[in-house]
Tab-separated table of C-alpha atoms in Angstrom:
chain	number	residue	atom	x	y	z
A	1	MET	CA	20.483	-119.681	34.814
A	2	LYS	CA	23.487	-120.540	32.776
A	3	ALA	CA	21.906	-118.817	29.894
A	4	ALA	CA	21.483	-115.666	31.888
A	5	GLN	CA	25.086	-115.680	33.066
A	6	ALA	CA	26.228	-116.227	29.531
A	7	TRP	CA	24.178	-113.206	28.385
A	8	ARG	CA	25.714	-111.049	31.179
A	9	ILE	CA	29.124	-112.229	30.200
A	10	GLY	CA	28.366	-111.392	26.566
A	11	MET	CA	27.228	-107.901	27.530
A	12	LYS	CA	30.313	-107.447	29.709
A	13	ASP	CA	32.525	-108.484	27.009
A	14	THR	CA	30.827	-106.174	24.590
A	15	GLN	CA	31.194	-103.125	26.863
A	16	ILE	CA	34.916	-103.557	27.263
A	17	LEU	CA	35.646	-103.798	23.597
A	18	PRO	CA	37.988	-100.974	22.499
A	19	LEU	CA	36.505	-98.077	20.504
A	20	PRO	CA	36.990	-98.217	16.724
A	21	ARG	CA	40.439	-96.901	15.800
A	22	HIS	CA	39.231	-94.784	12.853
A	23	ARG	CA	37.468	-92.262	15.170
A	24	ALA	CA	40.740	-91.274	16.705
A	25	ARG	CA	42.177	-90.696	13.236
A	26	LEU	CA	39.602	-87.833	12.568
A	27	LYS	CA	41.470	-85.487	14.951
A	28	LYS	CA	44.798	-85.749	13.060
A	29	PRO	CA	43.848	-83.636	9.901
A	30	THR	CA	42.986	-80.717	12.097
A	31	TRP	CA	46.223	-78.930	11.010
A	32	ILE	CA	44.991	-79.083	7.427
A	33	ILE	CA	41.750	-77.231	8.409
A	34	VAL	CA	43.792	-74.609	10.279
A	35	LEU	CA	46.087	-74.140	7.230
A	36	VAL	CA	43.054	-73.728	4.876
A	37	VAL	CA	41.534	-71.113	7.196
A	38	PHE	CA	44.868	-69.278	7.425
A	39	VAL	CA	45.086	-69.176	3.680
A	40	CYS	CA	41.503	-67.873	3.404
A	41	VAL	CA	42.176	-65.187	5.880
A	42	PHE	CA	45.318	-64.233	4.142
A	43	LEU	CA	43.557	-63.993	0.819
A	44	ILE	CA	40.688	-61.905	2.239
A	45	PHE	CA	43.209	-59.590	3.934
A	46	ALA	CA	45.085	-59.282	0.660
A	47	TYR	CA	41.833	-58.450	-1.136
A	48	ILE	CA	40.927	-55.720	1.323
A	49	TYR	CA	44.460	-54.361	1.789
A	50	PRO	CA	46.450	-54.769	-1.451
A	51	LEU	CA	50.110	-55.653	-0.790
A	52	GLN	CA	51.755	-54.606	-3.981
A	53	ASN	CA	53.830	-52.032	-2.138
A	54	SER	CA	54.780	-54.492	0.582
A	55	GLY	CA	57.424	-57.207	0.807
A	56	ALA	CA	54.591	-59.620	1.738
A	57	CYS	CA	53.448	-59.426	-1.898
A	58	TYR	CA	56.320	-61.830	-2.806
A	59	ILE	CA	54.683	-64.561	-0.775
A	60	ILE	CA	52.256	-64.863	-3.684
A	61	MET	CA	52.674	-64.077	-7.387
A	62	SER	CA	53.146	-60.412	-8.060
A	63	SER	CA	50.484	-60.557	-10.732
A	64	SER	CA	48.087	-61.729	-8.091
A	65	CYS	CA	48.783	-58.542	-6.108
A	66	ASN	CA	47.707	-56.482	-9.100
A	67	THR	CA	44.680	-58.608	-9.548
A	68	PHE	CA	43.530	-58.005	-6.003
A	69	SER	CA	43.974	-54.327	-6.601
A	70	SER	CA	42.118	-54.312	-9.817
A	71	TRP	CA	39.062	-55.843	-8.101
A	72	LEU	CA	38.676	-52.839	-5.809
A	73	PRO	CA	36.753	-49.608	-6.803
A	74	PRO	CA	39.025	-46.577	-7.241
A	75	PRO	CA	39.562	-44.759	-3.987
A	76	ALA	CA	37.141	-41.783	-3.509
A	77	ARG	CA	38.849	-38.447	-4.298
A	78	GLU	CA	38.928	-36.025	-1.351
A	79	LEU	CA	36.890	-33.018	-2.258
A	80	SER	CA	38.275	-29.399	-1.982
A	81	ASP	CA	36.682	-26.956	0.360
A	82	ALA	CA	35.198	-25.119	-2.610
A	83	GLU	CA	33.594	-28.349	-3.923
A	84	ILE	CA	32.174	-29.243	-0.544
A	85	ALA	CA	30.593	-25.864	-0.171
A	86	SER	CA	29.230	-25.918	-3.732
A	87	ARG	CA	27.796	-29.380	-3.525
A	88	VAL	CA	26.220	-28.810	-0.068
A	89	PHE	CA	24.591	-25.588	-1.396
A	90	ILE	CA	23.411	-27.196	-4.637
A	91	LYS	CA	22.033	-30.291	-2.905
A	92	ASN	CA	20.076	-28.150	-0.516
A	93	ILE	CA	18.503	-26.334	-3.396
A	94	LEU	CA	17.631	-29.476	-5.195
A	95	ASN	CA	16.110	-31.084	-2.044
A	96	THR	CA	14.100	-28.034	-1.122
A	97	PRO	CA	10.447	-28.531	-2.237
A	98	SER	CA	9.642	-26.021	-5.008
A	99	ILE	CA	7.065	-23.320	-4.007
A	100	GLU	CA	3.839	-23.883	-5.997
A	101	SER	CA	2.487	-21.168	-8.219
A	102	ASN	CA	-1.170	-20.442	-8.754
A	103	ASN	CA	-0.259	-19.261	-12.272
A	104	PRO	CA	2.705	-21.401	-13.533
A	105	LYS	CA	4.305	-20.145	-16.577
A	106	ILE	CA	6.997	-21.120	-19.173
A	107	ALA	CA	9.753	-18.599	-19.804
A	108	PHE	CA	10.695	-18.392	-23.486
A	109	MET	CA	14.246	-16.999	-23.682
A	110	PHE	CA	15.484	-15.905	-27.128
A	111	LEU	CA	19.155	-15.557	-27.919
A	112	SER	CA	19.471	-13.307	-30.837
A	113	VAL	CA	21.741	-10.707	-32.565
A	114	GLY	CA	18.859	-8.290	-33.235
A	115	SER	CA	15.274	-8.655	-34.520
A	116	LEU	CA	13.512	-12.044	-34.421
A	117	PRO	CA	12.699	-13.098	-38.020
A	118	PHE	CA	9.856	-15.433	-36.792
A	119	GLU	CA	7.877	-13.126	-34.559
A	120	LYS	CA	4.848	-13.519	-36.815
A	121	LEU	CA	5.000	-17.250	-36.407
A	122	TRP	CA	5.554	-17.122	-32.616
A	123	ASP	CA	2.637	-14.631	-32.404
A	124	LYS	CA	0.446	-17.403	-33.763
A	125	PHE	CA	1.896	-19.803	-31.380
A	126	PHE	CA	1.197	-17.654	-28.294
A	127	GLN	CA	-2.248	-16.400	-29.179
A	128	GLY	CA	-4.998	-17.272	-26.760
A	129	HIS	CA	-2.505	-18.261	-23.961
A	130	ASP	CA	-1.929	-14.943	-22.213
A	131	GLY	CA	-0.758	-15.403	-18.676
A	132	ARG	CA	0.827	-18.774	-19.313
A	133	PHE	CA	4.159	-17.657	-20.690
A	134	SER	CA	6.847	-14.930	-20.338
A	135	ILE	CA	9.186	-13.771	-23.052
A	136	TYR	CA	12.864	-12.522	-22.667
A	137	ILE	CA	15.119	-11.401	-25.528
A	138	HIS	CA	18.922	-11.122	-25.373
A	139	ALA	CA	19.805	-9.090	-28.495
A	140	SER	CA	23.598	-8.837	-28.583
A	141	ARG	CA	24.173	-6.289	-31.426
A	142	GLU	CA	21.076	-4.197	-32.202
A	143	LYS	CA	17.709	-3.313	-30.733
A	144	PRO	CA	15.025	-5.505	-32.221
A	145	ILE	CA	12.095	-4.135	-34.275
A	146	HIS	CA	8.940	-6.002	-33.289
A	147	SER	CA	5.913	-7.148	-35.348
A	148	SER	CA	4.163	-8.854	-32.404
A	149	ARG	CA	2.715	-7.302	-29.354
A	150	TYR	CA	4.079	-10.241	-27.234
A	151	PHE	CA	7.659	-9.182	-27.921
A	152	ILE	CA	7.477	-5.438	-27.255
A	153	ASN	CA	9.717	-4.203	-24.440
A	154	ARG	CA	10.816	-7.811	-23.615
A	155	GLU	CA	14.581	-7.079	-24.223
A	156	ILE	CA	16.904	-7.477	-21.220
A	157	ARG	CA	20.250	-5.707	-20.779
A	158	SER	CA	22.523	-7.547	-23.145
A	159	GLY	CA	26.176	-7.932	-23.674
A	160	LYS	CA	28.402	-8.894	-26.605
A	161	VAL	CA	28.311	-12.574	-27.719
A	162	ASP	CA	31.131	-14.317	-29.604
A	163	TRP	CA	30.278	-17.674	-31.062
A	164	GLY	CA	31.933	-20.558	-29.239
A	165	LYS	CA	33.233	-18.345	-26.348
A	166	ILE	CA	32.177	-18.114	-22.685
A	167	SER	CA	30.142	-15.006	-23.608
A	168	MET	CA	27.577	-17.361	-25.045
A	169	VAL	CA	27.112	-18.938	-21.549
A	170	ASP	CA	27.079	-15.401	-20.031
A	171	ALA	CA	24.116	-14.576	-22.252
A	172	GLU	CA	22.305	-17.679	-21.190
A	173	LYS	CA	22.752	-16.843	-17.553
A	174	ARG	CA	21.569	-13.251	-18.150
A	175	LEU	CA	18.382	-14.613	-19.649
A	176	LEU	CA	17.962	-17.063	-16.698
A	177	ALA	CA	18.560	-14.425	-14.109
A	178	ASN	CA	15.989	-12.060	-15.574
A	179	ALA	CA	13.404	-14.847	-15.973
A	180	LEU	CA	13.969	-16.074	-12.397
A	181	LYS	CA	12.746	-12.643	-11.075
A	182	ASP	CA	9.151	-13.819	-11.874
A	183	PRO	CA	8.246	-16.510	-9.261
A	184	ASP	CA	5.532	-17.842	-11.566
A	185	ASN	CA	8.070	-18.964	-14.259
A	186	ARG	CA	8.471	-22.634	-13.564
A	187	HIS	CA	10.226	-23.859	-16.719
A	188	PHE	CA	12.792	-22.103	-18.817
A	189	VAL	CA	13.237	-22.648	-22.585
A	190	LEU	CA	16.405	-21.347	-24.429
A	191	LEU	CA	15.701	-20.613	-28.165
A	192	SER	CA	17.729	-19.048	-30.996
A	193	ASP	CA	16.479	-16.561	-33.597
A	194	SER	CA	16.282	-19.451	-36.128
A	195	CYS	CA	14.030	-21.618	-34.000
A	196	VAL	CA	10.468	-22.424	-34.893
A	197	PRO	CA	7.732	-24.250	-32.928
A	198	LEU	CA	6.753	-27.753	-34.086
A	199	ARG	CA	3.673	-28.139	-31.846
A	200	ASP	CA	0.836	-25.963	-30.598
A	201	PHE	CA	1.134	-24.167	-27.299
A	202	ASP	CA	-0.889	-26.524	-25.171
A	203	TYR	CA	1.224	-29.447	-26.244
A	204	VAL	CA	4.378	-27.644	-25.475
A	205	TYR	CA	3.091	-26.415	-22.101
A	206	ASN	CA	1.925	-29.830	-20.969
A	207	TYR	CA	5.106	-31.573	-22.254
A	208	LEU	CA	7.348	-29.264	-20.235
A	209	MET	CA	5.262	-28.212	-17.221
A	210	TYR	CA	4.540	-31.801	-16.124
A	211	THR	CA	7.915	-33.427	-16.748
A	212	ASN	CA	10.168	-34.573	-13.890
A	213	VAL	CA	13.414	-33.678	-15.583
A	214	SER	CA	15.162	-30.846	-17.410
A	215	PHE	CA	15.917	-31.480	-21.078
A	216	ILE	CA	19.643	-30.869	-21.198
A	217	ASP	CA	21.631	-32.578	-23.878
A	218	SER	CA	24.569	-34.485	-22.395
A	219	PHE	CA	26.612	-37.411	-23.718
A	220	GLU	CA	30.144	-38.769	-23.653
A	221	ASP	CA	32.177	-38.357	-26.730
A	222	PRO	CA	35.738	-39.871	-26.468
A	223	GLY	CA	36.698	-38.337	-29.835
A	224	PRO	CA	38.625	-35.114	-30.645
A	225	HIS	CA	35.516	-32.944	-30.489
A	226	GLY	CA	34.427	-34.348	-27.207
A	227	SER	CA	36.976	-35.415	-24.530
A	228	GLY	CA	39.732	-34.299	-26.849
A	229	ARG	CA	38.753	-30.770	-25.892
A	230	TYR	CA	39.297	-31.379	-22.166
A	231	SER	CA	42.129	-29.645	-20.382
A	232	GLU	CA	43.756	-30.983	-17.204
A	233	HIS	CA	43.771	-27.491	-15.844
A	234	MET	CA	40.156	-28.179	-14.949
A	235	LEU	CA	41.372	-30.620	-12.236
A	236	PRO	CA	40.451	-31.554	-9.501
A	237	GLU	CA	36.758	-30.324	-9.780
A	238	VAL	CA	36.245	-31.498	-13.386
A	239	GLU	CA	37.843	-34.840	-14.249
A	240	LYS	CA	38.153	-36.046	-17.798
A	241	LYS	CA	35.793	-38.992	-17.142
A	242	SER	CA	33.045	-36.424	-16.230
A	243	PHE	CA	33.653	-34.222	-19.264
A	244	ARG	CA	30.400	-34.168	-21.454
A	245	LYS	CA	29.160	-32.669	-24.636
A	246	GLY	CA	25.726	-31.530	-25.826
A	247	ALA	CA	23.705	-28.944	-27.777
A	248	GLN	CA	23.251	-25.638	-25.891
A	249	TRP	CA	19.450	-25.423	-26.554
A	250	PHE	CA	17.978	-26.475	-23.232
A	251	THR	CA	14.759	-26.425	-21.294
A	252	MET	CA	15.124	-26.611	-17.484
A	253	LYS	CA	13.135	-26.663	-14.348
A	254	ARG	CA	13.237	-23.706	-11.915
A	255	GLN	CA	15.448	-25.510	-9.373
A	256	HIS	CA	18.003	-26.269	-12.126
A	257	ALA	CA	17.876	-22.669	-13.240
A	258	ILE	CA	18.670	-21.608	-9.713
A	259	ILE	CA	21.696	-23.856	-9.365
A	260	VAL	CA	23.115	-22.599	-12.682
A	261	MET	CA	22.909	-19.062	-11.365
A	262	ALA	CA	24.365	-20.097	-7.997
A	263	ASP	CA	27.381	-21.837	-9.624
A	264	SER	CA	30.690	-20.073	-9.850
A	265	LEU	CA	33.154	-22.951	-9.200
A	266	TYR	CA	32.477	-25.021	-12.352
A	267	TYR	CA	31.679	-22.016	-14.445
A	268	THR	CA	35.091	-20.475	-13.667
A	269	LYS	CA	36.863	-23.743	-14.859
A	270	PHE	CA	35.139	-23.479	-18.261
A	271	ARG	CA	35.623	-19.775	-18.481
A	272	ASP	CA	39.362	-20.145	-18.024
A	273	TYR	CA	40.158	-23.412	-19.676
A	274	CYS	CA	37.512	-24.052	-22.305
A	275	ARG	CA	37.905	-21.661	-25.249
A	276	PRO	CA	38.769	-21.712	-28.929
A	277	GLY	CA	42.526	-22.109	-29.705
A	278	MET	CA	43.517	-23.055	-26.158
A	279	GLU	CA	46.532	-25.478	-26.109
A	280	GLY	CA	46.041	-26.165	-29.744
A	281	ARG	CA	42.384	-27.275	-29.198
A	282	ASN	CA	39.067	-25.584	-29.785
A	283	CYS	CA	36.844	-26.030	-26.725
A	284	TYR	CA	33.422	-24.344	-26.766
A	285	ALA	CA	32.011	-23.635	-23.351
A	286	ASP	CA	28.391	-23.496	-24.525
A	287	GLU	CA	28.654	-27.133	-25.716
A	288	HIS	CA	30.357	-28.473	-22.556
A	289	TYR	CA	29.673	-26.475	-19.420
A	290	LEU	CA	26.015	-27.298	-18.660
A	291	PRO	CA	26.234	-30.913	-19.928
A	292	THR	CA	29.266	-31.451	-17.603
A	293	PHE	CA	27.933	-29.482	-14.729
A	294	PHE	CA	24.616	-31.465	-14.526
A	295	HIS	CA	26.404	-34.843	-15.214
A	296	ILE	CA	28.481	-34.168	-12.129
A	297	LEU	CA	25.840	-32.723	-9.837
A	298	ASP	CA	22.417	-34.056	-10.884
A	299	PRO	CA	22.772	-36.719	-13.542
A	300	LYS	CA	19.423	-38.224	-12.850
A	301	GLY	CA	17.651	-34.953	-13.037
A	302	ILE	CA	18.263	-34.447	-16.800
A	303	ALA	CA	17.028	-36.262	-19.906
A	304	ASN	CA	20.388	-36.234	-21.671
A	305	ARG	CA	18.706	-34.874	-24.775
A	306	SER	CA	17.334	-31.612	-26.169
A	307	VAL	CA	13.790	-30.967	-27.288
A	308	THR	CA	15.111	-28.696	-30.131
A	309	HIS	CA	15.754	-30.616	-33.364
A	310	VAL	CA	18.911	-29.945	-35.464
A	311	ASP	CA	19.850	-31.806	-38.610
A	312	TRP	CA	23.532	-32.583	-38.568
A	313	SER	CA	23.285	-35.098	-41.468
A	314	GLU	CA	25.389	-32.999	-43.867
A	315	GLY	CA	28.476	-33.572	-41.731
A	316	LYS	CA	29.563	-29.965	-41.708
A	317	TRP	CA	30.630	-27.565	-38.903
A	318	HIS	CA	27.081	-26.148	-38.860
A	319	PRO	CA	23.750	-27.934	-39.164
A	320	LYS	CA	21.546	-27.977	-42.183
A	321	SER	CA	19.676	-24.763	-42.849
A	322	TYR	CA	16.121	-24.987	-44.044
A	323	ARG	CA	15.149	-22.865	-47.036
A	324	GLU	CA	11.756	-22.019	-48.524
A	325	LYS	CA	11.909	-24.959	-50.928
A	326	ASP	CA	12.324	-27.322	-47.964
A	327	ILE	CA	9.213	-26.398	-46.134
A	328	SER	CA	6.380	-28.860	-46.317
A	329	HIS	CA	3.782	-30.808	-44.349
A	330	GLN	CA	5.920	-33.869	-44.754
A	331	LEU	CA	9.076	-32.153	-43.335
A	332	ILE	CA	7.249	-31.172	-40.102
A	333	LYS	CA	5.585	-34.671	-39.929
A	334	ASN	CA	9.064	-36.308	-40.325
A	335	ILE	CA	10.545	-34.289	-37.488
A	336	THR	CA	7.636	-34.605	-35.134
A	337	SER	CA	7.446	-38.389	-35.609
A	338	ILE	CA	10.989	-38.927	-34.266
A	339	THR	CA	10.925	-40.894	-31.007
A	340	LYS	CA	14.564	-41.697	-30.544
A	341	SER	CA	17.526	-39.456	-29.769
A	342	VAL	CA	20.762	-40.017	-31.712
A	343	HIS	CA	24.211	-39.025	-30.702
A	344	VAL	CA	27.319	-39.620	-32.837
A	345	THR	CA	30.842	-39.581	-31.437
A	346	SER	CA	33.712	-37.865	-33.199
A	347	GLU	CA	36.411	-40.587	-33.339
A	348	GLY	CA	37.725	-41.800	-36.690
A	349	LYS	CA	35.396	-44.815	-36.351
A	350	LYS	CA	32.274	-42.986	-35.326
A	351	LYS	CA	29.972	-44.555	-32.766
A	352	THR	CA	26.249	-43.952	-32.931
A	353	MET	CA	24.341	-43.953	-29.683
A	354	ILE	CA	20.483	-44.268	-29.908
A	355	MET	CA	18.118	-44.063	-26.984
A	356	PRO	CA	14.255	-43.717	-26.830
A	357	CYS	CA	12.928	-40.231	-25.913
A	358	MET	CA	11.182	-40.850	-22.599
A	359	LEU	CA	8.668	-38.539	-20.887
A	360	ASN	CA	7.877	-39.591	-17.348
A	361	GLY	CA	8.537	-43.158	-18.245
A	362	ILE	CA	6.735	-43.276	-21.610
A	363	ASN	CA	8.363	-43.249	-24.983
A	364	ARG	CA	7.189	-39.930	-26.639
A	365	PRO	CA	8.069	-37.773	-29.654
A	366	CYS	CA	11.430	-36.086	-29.051
A	367	TYR	CA	11.080	-32.580	-30.345
A	368	LEU	CA	9.008	-29.422	-29.661
A	369	PHE	CA	11.110	-26.932	-31.578
A	370	ALA	CA	13.512	-27.005	-34.559
A	371	ARG	CA	16.334	-24.886	-36.111
A	372	LYS	CA	17.992	-23.669	-38.335
A	373	PHE	CA	15.160	-22.147	-40.404
A	374	LEU	CA	16.078	-19.158	-42.636
A	375	PRO	CA	13.965	-16.008	-42.497
A	376	GLU	CA	12.640	-16.693	-46.025
A	377	THR	CA	10.643	-19.685	-44.577
A	378	GLN	CA	8.408	-17.637	-42.194
A	379	ASP	CA	5.320	-17.232	-44.408
A	380	SER	CA	5.325	-20.909	-45.304
A	381	MET	CA	5.680	-21.871	-41.696
A	382	VAL	CA	2.857	-19.519	-40.625
A	383	ASP	CA	0.617	-21.081	-43.319
A	384	LEU	CA	1.442	-24.556	-42.068
A	385	PHE	CA	0.837	-23.585	-38.494
A	386	THR	CA	-2.471	-21.949	-39.205
A	387	HIS	CA	-4.006	-24.779	-41.319
A	388	GLN	CA	-2.317	-27.972	-40.161
A	389	THR	CA	-3.821	-29.684	-37.109
A	390	MET	CA	-0.531	-31.514	-36.536
A	391	PHE	CA	0.817	-28.441	-34.862
């Protein structure tokens, strides 16, 4: 009995013991937590809404204000009415499914001053493939004399063309406009009178007809012969960061050909502010208009390379010209074996950019055509084309 009472007394004593004092102390640092939360909220607010133009910026170091600002992406530029209209129209064209053709053809568009010196070679190239191609000739100076039946009466109404001026782009657009009249033309190839084929027709047809991009050369050159040709008069539609350079010899899908014909906004900028001798600079529209246009409006739709080979290794204003003595099986083999595209910038310390030539996700040979071949090489090229299986 006494033991039970003692146990109850013990329990009673235990129940009335005061709570440990350290638990009460946990409530005191609450103000520290509040302060930390406040600082975090302030920092987040400063990150989202930079305060460098506000007196509140002095609460923290001024350098920190700049740091917060530098973390943010640049604010989106408000587009002009003309840009909005242009982009909406072009986007709709690109997103509209292309009408299928029962007889898809490639349009071969020749930019020439007169007669084409390689008609005999091209005749060999086209033989046996009637109905799978179309030919258009822009002869800027004199009516061509033809040696191949494929080229007879294929001239379009042509205009004067001056090297390096917007008239070169105008000639390209005339060729595209005439080629677009034929709904069966699905891919469009721009060639000069010094261009030769490097492969047989079937290889070229399959390479181009089943690609998912246009082969338009476009790269960023920060040097004097790239961005150094840019004029701020092109603002706001063409910003310097979007200015690109590339060879004019393109191949493009039908939808891309249509948007080139539909464009007037960007074309006008290059017509008015990209020309030789402007503001002490030589800007050539045929090297910059299409590369910049597609970089702005459909950068993923182009390969950023040309399928026409040109040899700039001599470091001159014009590429290497191939003479009779240069023509050999090995020359063609060397060119057709190239699987990487090379771009060299024009700064004092030149930068070389190399990328693999991809075709629908697979690294493939880069080139289908080549220039500049002199007329004296035609017979040797015909002989190679006739007897070498590599073509």
